[in-house]
Short mmCIF file of C-alpha atoms and ligand atoms in Angstrom, two decimals:
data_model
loop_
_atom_site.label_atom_id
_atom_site.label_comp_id
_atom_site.label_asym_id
_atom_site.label_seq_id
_atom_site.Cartn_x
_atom_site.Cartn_y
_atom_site.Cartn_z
CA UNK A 2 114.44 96.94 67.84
CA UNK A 3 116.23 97.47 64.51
CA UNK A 4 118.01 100.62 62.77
CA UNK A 5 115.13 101.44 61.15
CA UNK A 6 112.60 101.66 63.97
CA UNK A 7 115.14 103.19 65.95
CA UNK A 8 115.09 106.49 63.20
CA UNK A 9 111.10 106.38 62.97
CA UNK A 10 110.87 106.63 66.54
CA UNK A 11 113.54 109.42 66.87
CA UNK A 12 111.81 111.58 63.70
CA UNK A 13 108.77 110.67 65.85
CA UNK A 14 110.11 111.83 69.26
CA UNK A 15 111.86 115.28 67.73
CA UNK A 16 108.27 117.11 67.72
CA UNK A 17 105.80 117.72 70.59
CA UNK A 18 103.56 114.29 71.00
CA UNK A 19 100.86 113.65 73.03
CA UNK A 20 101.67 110.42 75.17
CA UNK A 21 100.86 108.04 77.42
CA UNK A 22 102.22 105.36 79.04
CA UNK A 23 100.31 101.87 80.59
CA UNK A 24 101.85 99.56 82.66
CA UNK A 25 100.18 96.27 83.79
CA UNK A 26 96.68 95.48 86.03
CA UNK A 27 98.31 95.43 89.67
CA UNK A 28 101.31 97.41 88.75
CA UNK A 29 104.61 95.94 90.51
CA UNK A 30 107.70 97.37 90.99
CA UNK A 31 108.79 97.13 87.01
CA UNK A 32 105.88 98.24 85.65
CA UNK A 33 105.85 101.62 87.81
CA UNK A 34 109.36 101.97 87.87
CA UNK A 35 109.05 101.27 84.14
CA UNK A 36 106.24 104.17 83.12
CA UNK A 37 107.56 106.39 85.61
CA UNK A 38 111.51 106.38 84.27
CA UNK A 39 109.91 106.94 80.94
CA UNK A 40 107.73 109.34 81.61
CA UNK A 41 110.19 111.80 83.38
CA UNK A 42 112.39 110.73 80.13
CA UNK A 43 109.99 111.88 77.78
CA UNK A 44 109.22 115.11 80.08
CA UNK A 45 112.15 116.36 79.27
CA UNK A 46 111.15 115.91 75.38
CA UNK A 47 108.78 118.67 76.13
CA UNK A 48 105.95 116.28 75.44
CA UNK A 49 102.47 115.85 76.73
CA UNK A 50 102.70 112.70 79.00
CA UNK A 51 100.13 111.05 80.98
CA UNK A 52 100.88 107.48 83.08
CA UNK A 53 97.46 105.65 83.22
CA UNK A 54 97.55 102.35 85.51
CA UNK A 55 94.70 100.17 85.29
CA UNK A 56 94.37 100.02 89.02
CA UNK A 57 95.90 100.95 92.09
CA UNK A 58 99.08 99.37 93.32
CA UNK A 59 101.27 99.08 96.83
CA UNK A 60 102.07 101.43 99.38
CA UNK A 61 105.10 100.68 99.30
CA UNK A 62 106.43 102.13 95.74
CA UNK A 63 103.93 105.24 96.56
CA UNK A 64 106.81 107.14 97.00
CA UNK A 65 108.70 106.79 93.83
CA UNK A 66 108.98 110.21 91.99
CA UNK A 67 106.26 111.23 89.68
CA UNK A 68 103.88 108.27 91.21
CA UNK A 69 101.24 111.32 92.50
CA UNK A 70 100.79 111.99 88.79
CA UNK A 71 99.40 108.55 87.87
CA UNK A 72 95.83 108.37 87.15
CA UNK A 73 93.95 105.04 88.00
CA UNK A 74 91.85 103.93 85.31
CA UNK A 75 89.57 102.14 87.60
CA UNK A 76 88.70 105.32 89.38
CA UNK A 77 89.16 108.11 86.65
CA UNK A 78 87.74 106.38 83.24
CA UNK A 79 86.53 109.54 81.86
CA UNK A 80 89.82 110.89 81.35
CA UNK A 81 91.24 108.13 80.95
CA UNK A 82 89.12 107.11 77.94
CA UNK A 83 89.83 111.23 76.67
CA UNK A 84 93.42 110.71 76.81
CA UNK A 85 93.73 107.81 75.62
CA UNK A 86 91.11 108.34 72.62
CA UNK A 87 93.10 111.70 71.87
CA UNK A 88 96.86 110.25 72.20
CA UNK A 89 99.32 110.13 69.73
CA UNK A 90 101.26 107.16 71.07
CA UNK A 91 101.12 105.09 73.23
CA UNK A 92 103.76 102.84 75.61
CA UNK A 93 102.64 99.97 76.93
CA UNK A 94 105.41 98.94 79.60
CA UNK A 95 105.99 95.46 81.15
CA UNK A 96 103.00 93.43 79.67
CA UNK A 97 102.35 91.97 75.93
CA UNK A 98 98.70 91.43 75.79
CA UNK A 99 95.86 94.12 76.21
CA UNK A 100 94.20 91.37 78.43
CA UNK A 101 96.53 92.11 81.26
CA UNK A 102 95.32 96.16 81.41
CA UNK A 103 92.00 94.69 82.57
CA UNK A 104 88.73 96.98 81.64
CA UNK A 105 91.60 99.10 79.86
CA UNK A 106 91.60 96.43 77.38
CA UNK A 107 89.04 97.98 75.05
CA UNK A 108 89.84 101.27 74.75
CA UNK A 109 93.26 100.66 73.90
CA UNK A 110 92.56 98.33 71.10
CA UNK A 111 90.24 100.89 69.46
CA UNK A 112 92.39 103.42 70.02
CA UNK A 113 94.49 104.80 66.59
CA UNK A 114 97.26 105.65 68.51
CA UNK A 115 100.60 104.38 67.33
CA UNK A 116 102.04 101.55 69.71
CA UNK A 117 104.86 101.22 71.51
CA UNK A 118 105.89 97.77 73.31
CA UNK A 119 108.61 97.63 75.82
CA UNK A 120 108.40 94.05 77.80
CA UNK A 121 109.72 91.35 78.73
CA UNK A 122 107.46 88.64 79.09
CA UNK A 123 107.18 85.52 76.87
CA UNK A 124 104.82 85.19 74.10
CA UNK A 125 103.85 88.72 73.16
CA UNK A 126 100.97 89.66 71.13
CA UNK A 127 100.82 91.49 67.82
CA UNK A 128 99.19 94.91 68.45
CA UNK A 129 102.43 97.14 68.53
CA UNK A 130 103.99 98.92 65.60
CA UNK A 131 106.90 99.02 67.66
CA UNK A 132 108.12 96.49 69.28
CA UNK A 133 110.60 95.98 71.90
CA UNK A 134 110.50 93.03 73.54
CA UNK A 135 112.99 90.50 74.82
CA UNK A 136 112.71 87.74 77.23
CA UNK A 137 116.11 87.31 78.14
CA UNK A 138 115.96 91.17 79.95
CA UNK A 139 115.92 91.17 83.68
CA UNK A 140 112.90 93.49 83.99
CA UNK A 141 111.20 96.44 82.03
CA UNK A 142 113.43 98.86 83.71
CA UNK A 143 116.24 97.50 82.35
CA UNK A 144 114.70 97.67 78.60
CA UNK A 145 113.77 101.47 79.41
CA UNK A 146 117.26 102.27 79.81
CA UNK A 147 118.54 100.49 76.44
CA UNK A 148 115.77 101.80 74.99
CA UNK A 149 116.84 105.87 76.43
CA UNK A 150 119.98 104.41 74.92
CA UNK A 151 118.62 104.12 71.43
CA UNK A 152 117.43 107.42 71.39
CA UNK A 153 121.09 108.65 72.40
CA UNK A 154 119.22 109.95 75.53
CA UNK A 155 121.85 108.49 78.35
CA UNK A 156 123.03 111.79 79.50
CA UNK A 157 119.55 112.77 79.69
CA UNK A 158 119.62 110.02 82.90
CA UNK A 159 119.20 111.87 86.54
CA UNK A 160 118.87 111.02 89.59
CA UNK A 161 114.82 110.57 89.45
CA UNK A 162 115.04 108.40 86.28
CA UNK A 163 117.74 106.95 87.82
CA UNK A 164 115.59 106.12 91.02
CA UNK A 165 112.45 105.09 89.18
CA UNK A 166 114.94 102.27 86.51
CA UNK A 167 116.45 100.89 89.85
CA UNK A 168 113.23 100.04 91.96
CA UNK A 169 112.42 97.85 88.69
CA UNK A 170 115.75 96.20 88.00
CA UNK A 171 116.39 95.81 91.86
CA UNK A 172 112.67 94.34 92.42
CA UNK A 173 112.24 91.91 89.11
CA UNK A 174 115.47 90.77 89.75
CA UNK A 175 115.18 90.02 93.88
CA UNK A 176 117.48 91.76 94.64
CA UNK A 177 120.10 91.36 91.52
CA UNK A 178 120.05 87.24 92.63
CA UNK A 179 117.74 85.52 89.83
CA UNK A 180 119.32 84.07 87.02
CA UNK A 181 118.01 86.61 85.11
CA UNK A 182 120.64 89.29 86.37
CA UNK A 183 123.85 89.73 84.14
CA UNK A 184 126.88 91.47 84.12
CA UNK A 185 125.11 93.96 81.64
CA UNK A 186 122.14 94.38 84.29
CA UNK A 187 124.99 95.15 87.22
CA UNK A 188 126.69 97.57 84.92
CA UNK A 189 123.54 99.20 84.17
CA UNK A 190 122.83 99.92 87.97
CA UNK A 191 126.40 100.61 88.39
CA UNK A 192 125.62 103.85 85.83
CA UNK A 193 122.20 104.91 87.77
CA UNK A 194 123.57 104.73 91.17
CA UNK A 195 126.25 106.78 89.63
CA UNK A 196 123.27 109.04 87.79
CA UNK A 197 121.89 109.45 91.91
CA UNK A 198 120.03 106.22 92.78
CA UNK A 199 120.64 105.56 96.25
CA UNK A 200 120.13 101.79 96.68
CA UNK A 201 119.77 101.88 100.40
CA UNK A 202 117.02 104.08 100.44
CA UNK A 203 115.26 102.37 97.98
CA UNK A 204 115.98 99.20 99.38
CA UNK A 205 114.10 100.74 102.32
CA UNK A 206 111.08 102.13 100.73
CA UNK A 207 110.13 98.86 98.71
CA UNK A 208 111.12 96.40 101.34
CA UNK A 209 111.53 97.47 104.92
CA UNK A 210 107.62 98.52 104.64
CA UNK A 211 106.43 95.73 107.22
CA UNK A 212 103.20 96.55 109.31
CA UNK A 213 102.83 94.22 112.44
CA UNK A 214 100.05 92.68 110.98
CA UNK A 215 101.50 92.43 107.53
CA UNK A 216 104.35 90.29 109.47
CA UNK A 217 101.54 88.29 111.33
CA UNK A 218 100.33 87.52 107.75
CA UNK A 219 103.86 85.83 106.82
CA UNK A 220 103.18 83.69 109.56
CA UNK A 221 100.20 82.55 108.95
CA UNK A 222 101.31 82.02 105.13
CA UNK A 223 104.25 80.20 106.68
CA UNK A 224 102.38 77.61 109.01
CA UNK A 225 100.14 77.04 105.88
CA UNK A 226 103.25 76.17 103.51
CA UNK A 227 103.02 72.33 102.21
CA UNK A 228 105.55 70.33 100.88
CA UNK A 229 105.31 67.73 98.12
CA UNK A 230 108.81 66.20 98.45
CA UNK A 231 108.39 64.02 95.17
CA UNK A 232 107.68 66.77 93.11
CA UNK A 233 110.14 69.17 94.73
CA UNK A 234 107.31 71.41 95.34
CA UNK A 235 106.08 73.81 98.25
CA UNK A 236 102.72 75.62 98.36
CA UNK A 237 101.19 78.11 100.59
CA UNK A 238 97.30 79.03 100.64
CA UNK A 239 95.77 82.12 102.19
CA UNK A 240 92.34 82.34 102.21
CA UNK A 241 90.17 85.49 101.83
CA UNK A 242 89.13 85.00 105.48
CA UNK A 243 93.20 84.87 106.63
CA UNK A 244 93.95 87.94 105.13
CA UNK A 245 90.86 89.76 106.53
CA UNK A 246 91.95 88.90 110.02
CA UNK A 247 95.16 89.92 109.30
CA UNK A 248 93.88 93.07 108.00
CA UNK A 249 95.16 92.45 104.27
CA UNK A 250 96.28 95.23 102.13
CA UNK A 251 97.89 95.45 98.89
CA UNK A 252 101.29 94.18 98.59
CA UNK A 253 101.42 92.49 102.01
CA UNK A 254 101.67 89.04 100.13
CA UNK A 255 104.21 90.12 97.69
CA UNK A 256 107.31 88.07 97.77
CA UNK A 257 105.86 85.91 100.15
CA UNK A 258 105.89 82.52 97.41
CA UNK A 259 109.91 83.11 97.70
CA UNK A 260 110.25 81.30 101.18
CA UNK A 261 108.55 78.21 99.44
CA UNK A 262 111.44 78.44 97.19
CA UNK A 263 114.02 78.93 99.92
CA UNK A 264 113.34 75.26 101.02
CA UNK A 265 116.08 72.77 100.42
CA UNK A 266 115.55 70.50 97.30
CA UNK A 267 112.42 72.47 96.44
CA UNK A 268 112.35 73.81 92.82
CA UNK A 269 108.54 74.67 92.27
CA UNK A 270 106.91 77.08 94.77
CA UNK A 271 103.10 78.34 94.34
CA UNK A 272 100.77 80.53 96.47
CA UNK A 273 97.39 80.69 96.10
CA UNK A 274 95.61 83.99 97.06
CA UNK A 275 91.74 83.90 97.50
CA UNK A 276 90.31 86.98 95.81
CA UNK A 277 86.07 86.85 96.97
CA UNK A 278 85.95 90.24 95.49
CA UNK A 279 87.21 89.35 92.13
CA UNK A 280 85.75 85.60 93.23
CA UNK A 281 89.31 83.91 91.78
CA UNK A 282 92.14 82.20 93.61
CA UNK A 283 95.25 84.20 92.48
CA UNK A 284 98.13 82.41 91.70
CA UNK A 285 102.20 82.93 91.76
CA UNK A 286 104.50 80.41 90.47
CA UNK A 287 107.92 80.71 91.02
CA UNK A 288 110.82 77.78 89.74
CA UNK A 289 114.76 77.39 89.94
CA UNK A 290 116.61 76.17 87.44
CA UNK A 291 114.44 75.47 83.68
CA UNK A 292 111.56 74.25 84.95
CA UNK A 293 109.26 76.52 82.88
CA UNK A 294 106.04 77.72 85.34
CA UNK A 295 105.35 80.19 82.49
CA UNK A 296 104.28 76.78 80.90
CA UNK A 297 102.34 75.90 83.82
CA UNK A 298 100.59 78.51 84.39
CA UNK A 299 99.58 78.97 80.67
CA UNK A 300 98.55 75.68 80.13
CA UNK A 301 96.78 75.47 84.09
CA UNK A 302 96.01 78.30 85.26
CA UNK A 303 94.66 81.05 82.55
CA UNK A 304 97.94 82.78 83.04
CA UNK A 305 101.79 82.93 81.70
CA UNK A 306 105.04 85.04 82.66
CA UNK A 307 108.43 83.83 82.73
CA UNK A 308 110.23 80.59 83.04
CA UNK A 309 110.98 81.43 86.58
CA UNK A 310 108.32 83.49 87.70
CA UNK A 311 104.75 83.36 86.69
CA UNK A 312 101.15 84.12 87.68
CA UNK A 313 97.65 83.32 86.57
CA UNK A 314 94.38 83.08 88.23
CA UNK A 315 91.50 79.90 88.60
CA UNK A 316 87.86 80.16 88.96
CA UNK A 317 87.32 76.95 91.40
CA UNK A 318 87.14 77.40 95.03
CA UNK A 319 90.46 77.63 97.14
CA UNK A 320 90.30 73.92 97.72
CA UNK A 321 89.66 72.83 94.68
CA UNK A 322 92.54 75.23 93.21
CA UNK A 323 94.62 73.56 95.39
CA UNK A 324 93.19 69.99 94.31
CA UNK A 325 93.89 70.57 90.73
CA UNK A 326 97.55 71.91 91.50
CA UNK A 327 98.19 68.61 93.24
CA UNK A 328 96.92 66.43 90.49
CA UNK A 329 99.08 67.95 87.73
CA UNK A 330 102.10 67.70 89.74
CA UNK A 331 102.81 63.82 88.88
CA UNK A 332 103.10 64.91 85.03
CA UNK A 333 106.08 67.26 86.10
CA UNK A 334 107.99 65.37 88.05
CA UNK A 335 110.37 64.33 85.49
CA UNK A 336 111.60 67.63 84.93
CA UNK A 337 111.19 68.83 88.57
CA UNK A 338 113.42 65.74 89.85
CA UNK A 339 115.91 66.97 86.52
CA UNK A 340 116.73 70.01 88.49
P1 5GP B 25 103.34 87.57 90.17
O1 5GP B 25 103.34 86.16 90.62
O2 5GP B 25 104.38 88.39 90.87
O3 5GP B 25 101.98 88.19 90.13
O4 5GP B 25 103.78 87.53 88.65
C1 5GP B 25 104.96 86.89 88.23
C2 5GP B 25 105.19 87.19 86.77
O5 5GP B 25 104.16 86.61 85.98
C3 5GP B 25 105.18 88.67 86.46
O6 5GP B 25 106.17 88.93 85.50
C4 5GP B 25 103.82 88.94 85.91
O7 5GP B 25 103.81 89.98 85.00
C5 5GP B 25 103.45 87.60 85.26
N1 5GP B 25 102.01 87.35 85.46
C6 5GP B 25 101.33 87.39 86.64
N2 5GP B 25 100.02 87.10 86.46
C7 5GP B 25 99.87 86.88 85.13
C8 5GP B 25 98.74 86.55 84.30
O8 5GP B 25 97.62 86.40 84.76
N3 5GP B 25 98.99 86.42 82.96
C9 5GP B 25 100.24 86.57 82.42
N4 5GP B 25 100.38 86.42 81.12
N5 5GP B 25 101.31 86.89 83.18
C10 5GP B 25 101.15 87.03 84.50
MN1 MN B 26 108.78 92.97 84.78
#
């Protein structure tokens, strides 16, 4: 984001705006940490701010301030469609291609509203006038707070924004241990626990959420994980039926592809989710080192991300999913046996 941008935006920001701000189709911990540090940001800008999610998301960041206020697109399109239609600009946080807002995907390309990108992810389409985006960032969060920086908002930073930027940071990060974590990124939390994050407590909320059954889940995921030693790879399936009789609800897989990571001498680690609802096989991809899954799952799996973690979906059967994954393994294995 250069000088110039930075000065629109301000002259833009100095009068009364009506906003709103979209995070991704099955919102994570960035995305609503993301809209929701904004949006208390702009609050206090004396704006008009709405937080539209495609969808609904985990119970376990339903207790991050502001998250009442967010209205589900899926559930509330008639309002949605109003404020969006009658918005002056709008923030699209954590994603770079109107595909990834699902049905949203319409609306917002009709819509006149000036756009505002602030992402992360590789490859980022061209529908935003401004454009913030920057693959080397740890998460969203982290570009919200350069981005309150621009505006010479920092003291503006309290403990809620504070709260909402650190559930991002802390959760696209895992836990400030991916590469993707620098000194800036540990400064940057340094200054929000100071504004009144409290990391323990949000440590808690996100992660220490476990039901028994959610925990009976890992283990079946767990007793399912394969290994592909020449390809330095570990999968895990679930199928629809596994999760039913574990009595699946969103966000009881998250962070479950990690352990196929935590393997010795693996570098590649997938899980393969079978949707019957949505009737795909949704996929995580998750690499050490630069082994690229972004590529993989672009190129495979109707998806994309980062080098180290990415997602996409496939239309075959779980099986089959799983058939394919195998098959394009071989033509990796010179960079996965790199690592
Ligand atoms: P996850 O595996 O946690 O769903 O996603 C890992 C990363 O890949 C996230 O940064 C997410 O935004 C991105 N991602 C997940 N699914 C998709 C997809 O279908 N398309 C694209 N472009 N990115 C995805
Ligand atoms: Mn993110």
């Amino acid at each position: 984001m250069d000088k110039h941008d930075i000065s629109s935006l301000k002259q833009l920001l100095s009068t009364k705006k009506k906003i709103v701000l979209v995070p991704h189709k099955n919102p994570d911990g960035d995305a609503i940490g993301s809209t929701l540090g904004l949006y208390h940001y702009l609050l206090k800008g004396n704006h008009q701010v709405n937080v539209i999610a495609p969808n609904d998301y985990p119970n376990f960041l339903k207790w991050i301030p502001g998250e009442d206020s967010i209205l589900k697109y899926d559930s509330q399109t008639k309002i949605c469609d109003t404020l969006i239609n009658e918005a002056d600009l709008i923030f699209t946080l954590d994603f770079n291609a109107f595909h990834r807002t699902g049905n949203m995907e319409t609306v917002l390309a009709e819509s006149k509203a000036i756009k505002i990108m602030i992402d992360h992810h590789q490859a980022p389409e061209d529908y935003a006038t401004y454009m913030f985006s920057d693959v080397s960032m740890s998460s969203t969060c982290e570009m919200v707070y350069h981005f309150i920086n621009f505006l010479d908002g920092t003291d503006l930073i309290d403990a809620t924004i504070a709260t909402c930027l650190y559930v991002g940071i802390m959760t696209d990060t895992g836990s400030f241990r991916f590469p993707c974590t620098t000194s800036k990124t540990h400064e940057i939390v340094a200054h929000l626990i100071e504004k009144g994050a409290n990391n323990a407590d949000i440590h808690n909320h996100v992660f220490d959420t476990n039901s028994y059954k959610s925990l009976q889940l890992l283990g079946c995921a767990l007793t399912n994980l394969k290994v592909v030693p020449e390809s330095r790879t570990a999968y895990i399936t679930l199928s629809q039926e596994e999760l039913n009789r574990y009595d699946y609800k969103k966000g009881d897989t998250e962070g479950i592809v990690n352990y196929g990571l935590s393997l010795e001498h693996v570098v590649l680690a997938a899980i393969f989710i079978e949707d019957k609802q949505e009737g795909i096989i949704k996929i995580s991809l998750r690499s050490k080192g630069d082994f690229s899954v972004n590529d993989v799952a672009r190129t495979h799996f109707n998806g994309g991300g980062h080098i180290n973690a990415a997602g996409g979906k496939s239309y075959l059967s779980l099986k089959d999913t799983v058939e394919k994954f195998i098959s394009i393994l071989p033509s990796y294995n010179k960079a996965l046996n790199h690592e």
